[in-house]
PDB file of C-alpha atoms in Angstrom:
ATOM      1  CA  MET A   1     124.630-353.869-114.740  1.00 69.00           C
ATOM      2  CA  VAL A   2     124.646-350.258-113.735  1.00 80.00           C
ATOM      3  CA  ASN A   3     126.600-349.200-110.645  1.00 86.00           C
ATOM      4  CA  GLY A   4     127.003-352.850-109.663  1.00 87.00           C
ATOM      5  CA  GLN A   5     123.257-353.528-109.820  1.00 86.00           C
ATOM      6  CA  LEU A   6     121.663-356.048-112.159  1.00 85.00           C
ATOM      7  CA  LEU A   7     119.020-354.375-114.326  1.00 84.00           C
ATOM      8  CA  PRO A   8     115.504-355.857-114.206  1.00 87.00           C
ATOM      9  CA  ASP A   9     115.115-356.103-117.998  1.00 86.00           C
ATOM     10  CA  PRO A  10     117.209-358.379-120.240  1.00 84.00           C
ATOM     11  CA  VAL A  11     119.659-356.810-122.657  1.00 85.00           C
ATOM     12  CA  ALA A  12     118.287-359.033-125.441  1.00 86.00           C
ATOM     13  CA  THR A  13     115.763-361.772-126.019  1.00 81.00           C
ATOM     14  CA  LEU A  14     116.742-364.630-128.334  1.00 81.00           C
ATOM     15  CA  PRO A  15     114.692-367.556-129.704  1.00 75.00           C
ATOM     16  CA  VAL A  16     116.739-369.983-127.593  1.00 73.00           C
ATOM     17  CA  VAL A  17     115.303-373.467-127.323  1.00 67.00           C
ATOM     18  CA  ALA A  18     114.345-374.668-123.835  1.00 57.00           C
ATOM     19  CA  VAL A  19     114.138-378.463-123.467  1.00 59.00           C
ATOM     20  CA  LEU A  20     115.762-381.031-121.208  1.00 58.00           C
ATOM     21  CA  GLY A  21     119.545-381.019-121.269  1.00 65.00           C
ATOM     22  CA  ASP A  22     122.405-378.890-120.076  1.00 69.00           C
ATOM     23  CA  GLU A  23     124.790-378.208-122.952  1.00 74.00           C
ATOM     24  CA  TYR A  24     122.747-376.002-125.263  1.00 77.00           C
ATOM     25  CA  GLY A  25     120.809-372.746-125.195  1.00 82.00           C
ATOM     26  CA  LEU A  26     122.865-369.564-125.006  1.00 85.00           C
ATOM     27  CA  LEU A  27     126.323-371.014-125.626  1.00 89.00           C
ATOM     28  CA  GLY A  28     128.605-368.061-126.194  1.00 91.00           C
ATOM     29  CA  LEU A  29     128.878-364.287-126.070  1.00 94.00           C
ATOM     30  CA  ALA A  30     131.677-362.018-127.301  1.00 96.00           C
ATOM     31  CA  LEU A  31     132.036-358.264-127.542  1.00 95.00           C
ATOM     32  CA  ASP A  32     133.519-356.803-130.700  1.00 97.00           C
ATOM     33  CA  PRO A  33     137.073-355.522-130.113  1.00 96.00           C
ATOM     34  CA  ALA A  34     135.710-352.087-131.132  1.00 96.00           C
ATOM     35  CA  PHE A  35     132.590-352.428-128.934  1.00 95.00           C
ATOM     36  CA  GLN A  36     133.022-348.948-127.432  1.00 94.00           C
ATOM     37  CA  ASP A  37     132.732-347.501-130.943  1.00 95.00           C
ATOM     38  CA  ASN A  38     130.313-349.852-132.737  1.00 96.00           C
ATOM     39  CA  GLY A  39     128.269-351.523-129.949  1.00 95.00           C
ATOM     40  CA  PHE A  40     128.427-354.958-131.631  1.00 97.00           C
ATOM     41  CA  LEU A  41     128.000-358.073-129.555  1.00 96.00           C
ATOM     42  CA  TYR A  42     128.035-361.624-130.858  1.00 97.00           C
ATOM     43  CA  VAL A  43     126.018-364.575-129.567  1.00 95.00           C
ATOM     44  CA  MET A  44     125.914-368.280-130.305  1.00 94.00           C
ATOM     45  CA  TYR A  45     122.817-370.190-129.281  1.00 91.00           C
ATOM     46  CA  THR A  46     120.725-373.284-129.931  1.00 90.00           C
ATOM     47  CA  HIS A  47     117.282-372.913-131.486  1.00 88.00           C
ATOM     48  CA  ALA A  48     114.775-375.106-133.289  1.00 86.00           C
ATOM     49  CA  ASN A  49     114.720-374.844-137.075  1.00 86.00           C
ATOM     50  CA  GLY A  50     111.519-375.023-139.140  1.00 83.00           C
ATOM     51  CA  ARG A  51     111.531-378.827-138.895  1.00 86.00           C
ATOM     52  CA  GLY A  52     111.825-378.843-135.106  1.00 81.00           C
ATOM     53  CA  GLN A  53     115.497-379.934-135.136  1.00 85.00           C
ATOM     54  CA  LEU A  54     118.053-378.395-132.784  1.00 88.00           C
ATOM     55  CA  VAL A  55     120.546-376.219-134.642  1.00 91.00           C
ATOM     56  CA  ASN A  56     123.108-373.647-133.557  1.00 93.00           C
ATOM     57  CA  ARG A  57     123.393-370.076-134.777  1.00 94.00           C
ATOM     58  CA  ILE A  58     125.942-367.263-134.575  1.00 97.00           C
ATOM     59  CA  SER A  59     124.481-363.758-134.698  1.00 97.00           C
ATOM     60  CA  ARG A  60     125.573-360.165-134.265  1.00 97.00           C
ATOM     61  CA  MET A  61     123.489-357.581-132.433  1.00 96.00           C
ATOM     62  CA  LYS A  62     123.954-353.903-131.701  1.00 96.00           C
ATOM     63  CA  ALA A  63     123.827-352.651-128.144  1.00 93.00           C
ATOM     64  CA  GLU A  64     122.526-349.172-127.539  1.00 92.00           C
ATOM     65  CA  GLY A  65     122.103-348.105-123.964  1.00 86.00           C
ATOM     66  CA  ASN A  66     120.968-351.153-122.024  1.00 87.00           C
ATOM     67  CA  GLN A  67     119.342-352.932-124.958  1.00 88.00           C
ATOM     68  CA  ALA A  68     120.654-355.019-127.846  1.00 90.00           C
ATOM     69  CA  SER A  69     118.601-355.463-130.994  1.00 90.00           C
ATOM     70  CA  GLY A  70     118.832-355.889-134.726  1.00 92.00           C
ATOM     71  CA  GLU A  71     119.944-359.511-134.830  1.00 94.00           C
ATOM     72  CA  THR A  72     121.995-360.229-137.946  1.00 96.00           C
ATOM     73  CA  VAL A  73     122.455-363.960-138.454  1.00 96.00           C
ATOM     74  CA  LEU A  74     126.046-364.648-139.494  1.00 97.00           C
ATOM     75  CA  LEU A  75     125.984-368.453-139.581  1.00 96.00           C
ATOM     76  CA  ASP A  76     123.013-370.768-139.007  1.00 94.00           C
ATOM     77  CA  GLY A  77     122.076-374.421-139.253  1.00 91.00           C
ATOM     78  CA  MET A  78     125.073-375.897-137.446  1.00 91.00           C
ATOM     79  CA  PRO A  79     123.953-379.284-136.085  1.00 90.00           C
ATOM     80  CA  GLY A  80     122.805-379.127-132.484  1.00 88.00           C
ATOM     81  CA  ALA A  81     121.918-381.624-129.787  1.00 85.00           C
ATOM     82  CA  ASN A  82     121.138-381.643-126.086  1.00 83.00           C
ATOM     83  CA  ILE A  83     124.875-382.287-125.480  1.00 85.00           C
ATOM     84  CA  TYR A  84     128.184-381.625-127.308  1.00 86.00           C
ATOM     85  CA  ASP A  85     127.334-378.262-128.876  1.00 86.00           C
ATOM     86  CA  GLY A  86     130.545-376.379-128.032  1.00 88.00           C
ATOM     87  CA  GLY A  87     129.612-372.757-128.560  1.00 89.00           C
ATOM     88  CA  ARG A  88     132.471-370.653-127.254  1.00 92.00           C
ATOM     89  CA  LEU A  89     133.017-367.347-129.038  1.00 96.00           C
ATOM     90  CA  LYS A  90     136.183-365.271-128.894  1.00 95.00           C
ATOM     91  CA  PHE A  91     137.961-362.696-130.995  1.00 96.00           C
ATOM     92  CA  GLY A  92     141.508-363.630-131.913  1.00 94.00           C
ATOM     93  CA  PRO A  93     144.515-361.335-132.095  1.00 93.00           C
ATOM     94  CA  ASP A  94     143.899-361.230-135.866  1.00 94.00           C
ATOM     95  CA  GLY A  95     140.509-359.535-135.290  1.00 95.00           C
ATOM     96  CA  LYS A  96     138.585-362.597-136.517  1.00 96.00           C
ATOM     97  CA  LEU A  97     135.679-364.198-134.648  1.00 98.00           C
ATOM     98  CA  TYR A  98     136.365-367.793-133.582  1.00 96.00           C
ATOM     99  CA  ALA A  99     133.607-370.208-132.574  1.00 95.00           C
ATOM    100  CA  THR A 100     133.793-373.745-131.254  1.00 93.00           C
ATOM    101  CA  THR A 101     131.274-376.381-132.305  1.00 93.00           C
ATOM    102  CA  GLY A 102     130.813-379.796-130.762  1.00 90.00           C
ATOM    103  CA  ASP A 103     130.059-382.935-132.722  1.00 90.00           C
ATOM    104  CA  ALA A 104     126.388-382.803-131.587  1.00 87.00           C
ATOM    105  CA  THR A 105     126.600-386.517-130.636  1.00 88.00           C
ATOM    106  CA  ASN A 106     127.735-387.579-134.133  1.00 90.00           C
ATOM    107  CA  SER A 107     131.487-388.190-133.819  1.00 90.00           C
ATOM    108  CA  GLN A 108     131.932-388.845-137.574  1.00 92.00           C
ATOM    109  CA  ASN A 109     131.029-385.207-138.297  1.00 91.00           C
ATOM    110  CA  ALA A 110     134.120-383.953-136.469  1.00 91.00           C
ATOM    111  CA  GLN A 111     136.396-385.303-139.236  1.00 91.00           C
ATOM    112  CA  ASP A 112     134.080-384.366-142.122  1.00 92.00           C
ATOM    113  CA  PRO A 113     135.281-381.062-143.654  1.00 91.00           C
ATOM    114  CA  HIS A 114     131.786-380.470-145.076  1.00 92.00           C
ATOM    115  CA  SER A 115     130.115-380.562-141.652  1.00 93.00           C
ATOM    116  CA  LEU A 116     130.294-377.613-139.258  1.00 94.00           C
ATOM    117  CA  SER A 117     130.175-379.974-136.244  1.00 93.00           C
ATOM    118  CA  GLY A 118     133.262-380.717-134.188  1.00 91.00           C
ATOM    119  CA  LYS A 119     135.235-377.726-135.417  1.00 92.00           C
ATOM    120  CA  ILE A 120     136.730-374.373-134.636  1.00 92.00           C
ATOM    121  CA  LEU A 121     135.152-371.908-137.048  1.00 95.00           C
ATOM    122  CA  ARG A 122     136.654-368.570-138.067  1.00 96.00           C
ATOM    123  CA  LEU A 123     134.692-365.626-139.466  1.00 98.00           C
ATOM    124  CA  ASN A 124     135.288-362.008-140.267  1.00 98.00           C
ATOM    125  CA  PRO A 125     133.272-359.777-137.896  1.00 97.00           C
ATOM    126  CA  ASP A 126     130.695-359.185-140.664  1.00 97.00           C
ATOM    127  CA  GLY A 127     130.147-362.946-141.058  1.00 97.00           C
ATOM    128  CA  THR A 128     132.100-363.375-144.275  1.00 97.00           C
ATOM    129  CA  ILE A 129     134.687-366.136-144.625  1.00 97.00           C
ATOM    130  CA  PRO A 130     138.383-365.196-144.292  1.00 97.00           C
ATOM    131  CA  SER A 131     140.297-366.039-147.461  1.00 95.00           C
ATOM    132  CA  ASP A 132     143.055-367.837-145.520  1.00 93.00           C
ATOM    133  CA  ASN A 133     140.847-370.393-143.720  1.00 92.00           C
ATOM    134  CA  LEU A 134     141.741-374.092-143.932  1.00 86.00           C
ATOM    135  CA  PHE A 135     139.210-374.786-146.712  1.00 89.00           C
ATOM    136  CA  PRO A 136     138.499-372.008-149.250  1.00 91.00           C
ATOM    137  CA  GLY A 137     135.000-370.580-148.852  1.00 95.00           C
ATOM    138  CA  SER A 138     134.420-372.481-145.593  1.00 96.00           C
ATOM    139  CA  PRO A 139     134.317-371.145-142.032  1.00 97.00           C
ATOM    140  CA  VAL A 140     136.188-374.291-140.878  1.00 95.00           C
ATOM    141  CA  TYR A 141     139.494-373.328-139.257  1.00 92.00           C
ATOM    142  CA  THR A 142     140.304-376.651-137.540  1.00 88.00           C
ATOM    143  CA  LEU A 143     138.484-379.974-137.449  1.00 88.00           C
ATOM    144  CA  GLY A 144     138.404-383.152-135.371  1.00 85.00           C
ATOM    145  CA  ARG A 145     136.992-381.683-132.149  1.00 83.00           C
ATOM    146  CA  ARG A 146     134.531-383.579-129.986  1.00 82.00           C
ATOM    147  CA  ASN A 147     133.191-380.788-127.804  1.00 84.00           C
ATOM    148  CA  PRO A 148     135.537-377.817-127.438  1.00 82.00           C
ATOM    149  CA  GLU A 149     134.557-375.918-124.303  1.00 78.00           C
ATOM    150  CA  GLY A 150     137.411-373.446-124.131  1.00 79.00           C
ATOM    151  CA  LEU A 151     139.285-371.259-126.584  1.00 83.00           C
ATOM    152  CA  ALA A 152     142.639-369.523-126.102  1.00 81.00           C
ATOM    153  CA  PHE A 153     145.351-367.824-128.134  1.00 81.00           C
ATOM    154  CA  GLN A 154     149.058-368.205-127.420  1.00 76.00           C
ATOM    155  CA  SER A 155     150.727-364.947-126.530  1.00 78.00           C
ATOM    156  CA  GLY A 156     153.226-363.822-129.135  1.00 73.00           C
ATOM    157  CA  THR A 157     152.221-366.275-131.877  1.00 69.00           C
ATOM    158  CA  GLY A 158     148.428-365.895-131.864  1.00 65.00           C
ATOM    159  CA  SER A 159     148.136-369.669-132.280  1.00 71.00           C
ATOM    160  CA  CYS A 160     144.629-370.886-131.448  1.00 71.00           C
ATOM    161  CA  SER A 161     143.924-373.844-129.163  1.00 64.00           C
ATOM    162  CA  ALA A 162     140.781-375.349-127.689  1.00 65.00           C
ATOM    163  CA  ARG A 163     140.096-377.446-124.625  1.00 63.00           C
ATOM    164  CA  SER A 164     137.725-380.345-125.307  1.00 61.00           C
ATOM    165  CA  THR A 165     135.940-382.725-123.028  1.00 59.00           C
ATOM    166  CA  ALA A 166     137.080-386.341-123.226  1.00 47.00           C
ATOM    167  CA  ARG A 167     134.862-389.102-124.560  1.00 48.00           C
TER     168      ARG A 167
END
């Protein structure tokens, strides 16, 4: 938007999948806390992998003027489905990028620490894994989530919580 008017051209074009369903596609967007200085924006979206399966991806792009380009994939291949993809992105008070993932219709994955489904993930802004995550070398920050559709941090403590839909 410029002066309250929507621009005719998109800021970015992503390889988002377009099939029947309502809980996938462009799932989340977050601006870097230092956006005014670095122009980084983060997106999470559903796309089709090389085998035609739905998967979710977190990427960083750089906005310059009214355009964003230079997609850098930070995390890819998270199981996707036409429902229960989660996909909320938010920076925490610790400067880390948090992402919610749904169980992608496979509830067993939410409790599996090796699956990225049904979790809250935590990344450094460059896509690397914080050393103090729940499982060393893993982006998993919390597990056991069905389809977290909200993400908030408690004032004062920075504690992270997510709102999930009920089964």
